[in-house]
Amino acid sequence: MTEPISTSSNPAGNDRTFLDSNELILNMGPQHPSTHGVLRVILKLDGEKVRGTECVIGYLHRGVEKIAENRTYAMFNPYVDRMDYVASVSNGLGYCLAIEKLLNTEAPLRAQYIRVIMTELNRLASHMVWLGTHALDIGAMTPLFYTFRDREEILKIFEKYCGARLTTHAFRIGGCIYEAYEGMEQEILDYCTFLEPKIDEYEQLLTTNRIWVERTRGVGFISGEDCIALGVTGPVLRASGVKWDLRKAQPYSSYEKFDFEIPIGVNGDTYDRYLVRMAEMRQSVRIIRQAVAGLPAGPIMAKIPKVLKPPVGEVYVSIEAPKGELGYFVVSDGSTQPYRIRVRPPSFVNLQALDKMVRGQLVADVVAVIGTLDIVLGEVDR
Amino acid sequence: MLQYLQGYLSQPVTPGEAGNYLWATVYIVIVITGISLVVLAMNWGERKALAHMQVRLGPMRVGPHGLLQPFADAIKLMTKEDIIPDGADKLVFWLAPVVIVITAWTTFLVVPFGRTHAITDMNIGVLFMLGVSSLSVLGIVMAGWASNSSYPLMGSLRSSAQMISYEVAMGLAVVSAILMTGLSDSGIYLHHAGSTAASGVGTLSMIGIVEAQAQQGTWFIFKFFPFGLIAFMIFAIAMVAETNRAPFDLPEAESELVAGFHTEYSGFRWSLFMLAEYSGMLAVSSIAVTLWLGGWLRPFATWHGPQIVIPHYWQGGALDLASSLLPALIFFLLALVCLAGVIRMPRIPIFRFQTIGLAVFGLLLGFIGLVLLAPPVRDRIQDIFWFTMKIAFFMYMYIWYRATFPRYRFDQLMRVGWKVLLPVALGVLIVTAVVGVLR
């Protein structure tokens, strides 16, 4: 299916001169405006047409998983924020849930609700970054500034809640360490009412924009079967018509108590993925409203020992991060430090689909597809 | 000396037509300086307008409201290290920005800023402009090839394909406007009064085209409605593609080709590309203004209003008076805006320099406004003023497009050019000819 690209001489022979070669090897990245960080894609081009791609990753590798083996369970918690740095709250939630499962404990209900509120706010923030940069890749400059303006309000809520804007470290193993600040509920509800017309505004700019539709419809098609075969999850999978969302399929952190829908697409192209994510933003607002309205009283921290020494064993816990299934596989040998932590990052797995999606399309589609996959290199490389 | 000046300025012909080399040179210097200044102003204006459309402030630090930012940028670019990549073809690499700037500036040879405010008038003016402005593709291809790098190469290939495709539609739209110069509503073939051959079938001279619009009493955008309008729209779309601006900015598509054909350029050479791009925008806008929007004619030029007499100052139509006072009024308004800004500035030491700068700028604008009130200046500046306003409209549209539209993909761009614009332009050309002859 995907033959590797040789960057050296062509296999046909050495008699072809430079001028009559009709293939161009183009290095896109790691310094390139629209590879979302330090992704390097080697493109094999025939004119403007893409014959094949090869992703070279690892430029942002920090050995997060290895670091985990030399840290205690609680000490590693802030490191996970640095993986998908635009959705750090989700990362923290996944990690905390995994260790809680290992400890065989559960966060109190109030903590679960606060976690849901924060995670969904983070999903909104992550989708806003996606929308802005995706639109910028396709050439629409303006949405970026609108989405970042509105994302700023979410970051302010994070800052008020836990003191950090980007790498939040909002949750702790066993619950939350911060109680909701004074007036947080009202502020979040106000934000929801503020945001809904803004989502309409983004859609006004793009959804029926002729150039936008032409640039995205039919671009980067991937079928549901291929998605499943490649392990692609999240909005990319749902846009191909597969109704799979871990919040519904394996509810965690009280998601079963909320009433929301899973938007799915039909065509599996970039335009559908755009629509799915836009619909997801509205659903997130819906979940946040319910969670704030039903926020129960009670403790926010489960009773867990000061020194965490989980029993020997292994767990795999996955959550629905904004970009797809974020899984943590944790092996404990009974000591204070994990024996091994393996992260299943959605961006890394989704990036596999890039070659399938862009083969036979044009150069301009490559950046559109990278944008629509919504990858964060911090998470791809870890 | 003064008499010579006055005598010269009251001549009804351009220096080029009069064969006056001295004045032609003076005009060339004025025009080139003017273009460079306008490009600087446009740099600031684009960044400001774009920023405000995108809920930002834009440049705010260098000078009041970033007014000195373009100068700072220009100084920065000129003092930057001059880099020529190792693998580059040095001569061509050096030549490309020169070629592109020369072609961009040469087009202004025939741009009529007013009846006599042009360097020269040619009987093939429009053809000359189209021809020379399409030469800029040569500079782009040279830049892309000489850089010896993949992104510039792809950018320049895209650019050449794009410019050639859109020139076809553009040229057909221009032809339909040129047809109109020979077709008046009353069915009489006009004889153009200028230097061009009065063959009775219209004119290609830029000045002649505007005069034809004056004589027919209508701008060509409104002529044979809606065909003039459609031809204008085709030109307005094609000219954006021709100048490689959003949404047709594929040759320098930032998100795909990094910076397209000028990826390897930096410093002064890069600034020459920018200068050429903005000069090119001015040039094609001036073609559009000349062909469809009545060139230097003011709106409702045939409508003078009631006669009024102000002793020693004015004798004639009220509307003529109003329009002749408009430039001064606009400058006064800008001065007021600046002075209002001075009042609104926070009274803290950090802003003292900015406040003084803004006040000086406001006073300067007010002074220009006062000068424009004087009758000799007032009357001579009319043509240039209206021409500039119309160009400014196009420039604003360019910025607006950039803030609004996503970028076309290459195949879509070609489809729009060949399958939409070209057939429509052909149809409009034929219909214009038929309607014009039958009327």
mmCIF file of C-alpha atoms in Angstrom, chain B residues 129 138 181 185 363 369:
data_model
loop_
_atom_site.group_PDB
_atom_site.id
_atom_site.type_symbol
_atom_site.label_atom_id
_atom_site.label_comp_id
_atom_site.label_asym_id
_atom_site.label_seq_id
_atom_site.Cartn_x
_atom_site.Cartn_y
_atom_site.Cartn_z
ATOM 1 C CA MET B 129 0.453 48.651 -19.790
ATOM 2 C CA LEU B 138 9.657 37.020 -16.185
ATOM 3 C CA THR B 181 -14.684 54.091 -26.604
ATOM 4 C CA ASP B 185 -25.041 55.752 -27.130
ATOM 5 C CA LEU B 363 -0.886 69.995 11.921
ATOM 6 C CA GLY B 369 -5.532 71.022 3.610
#
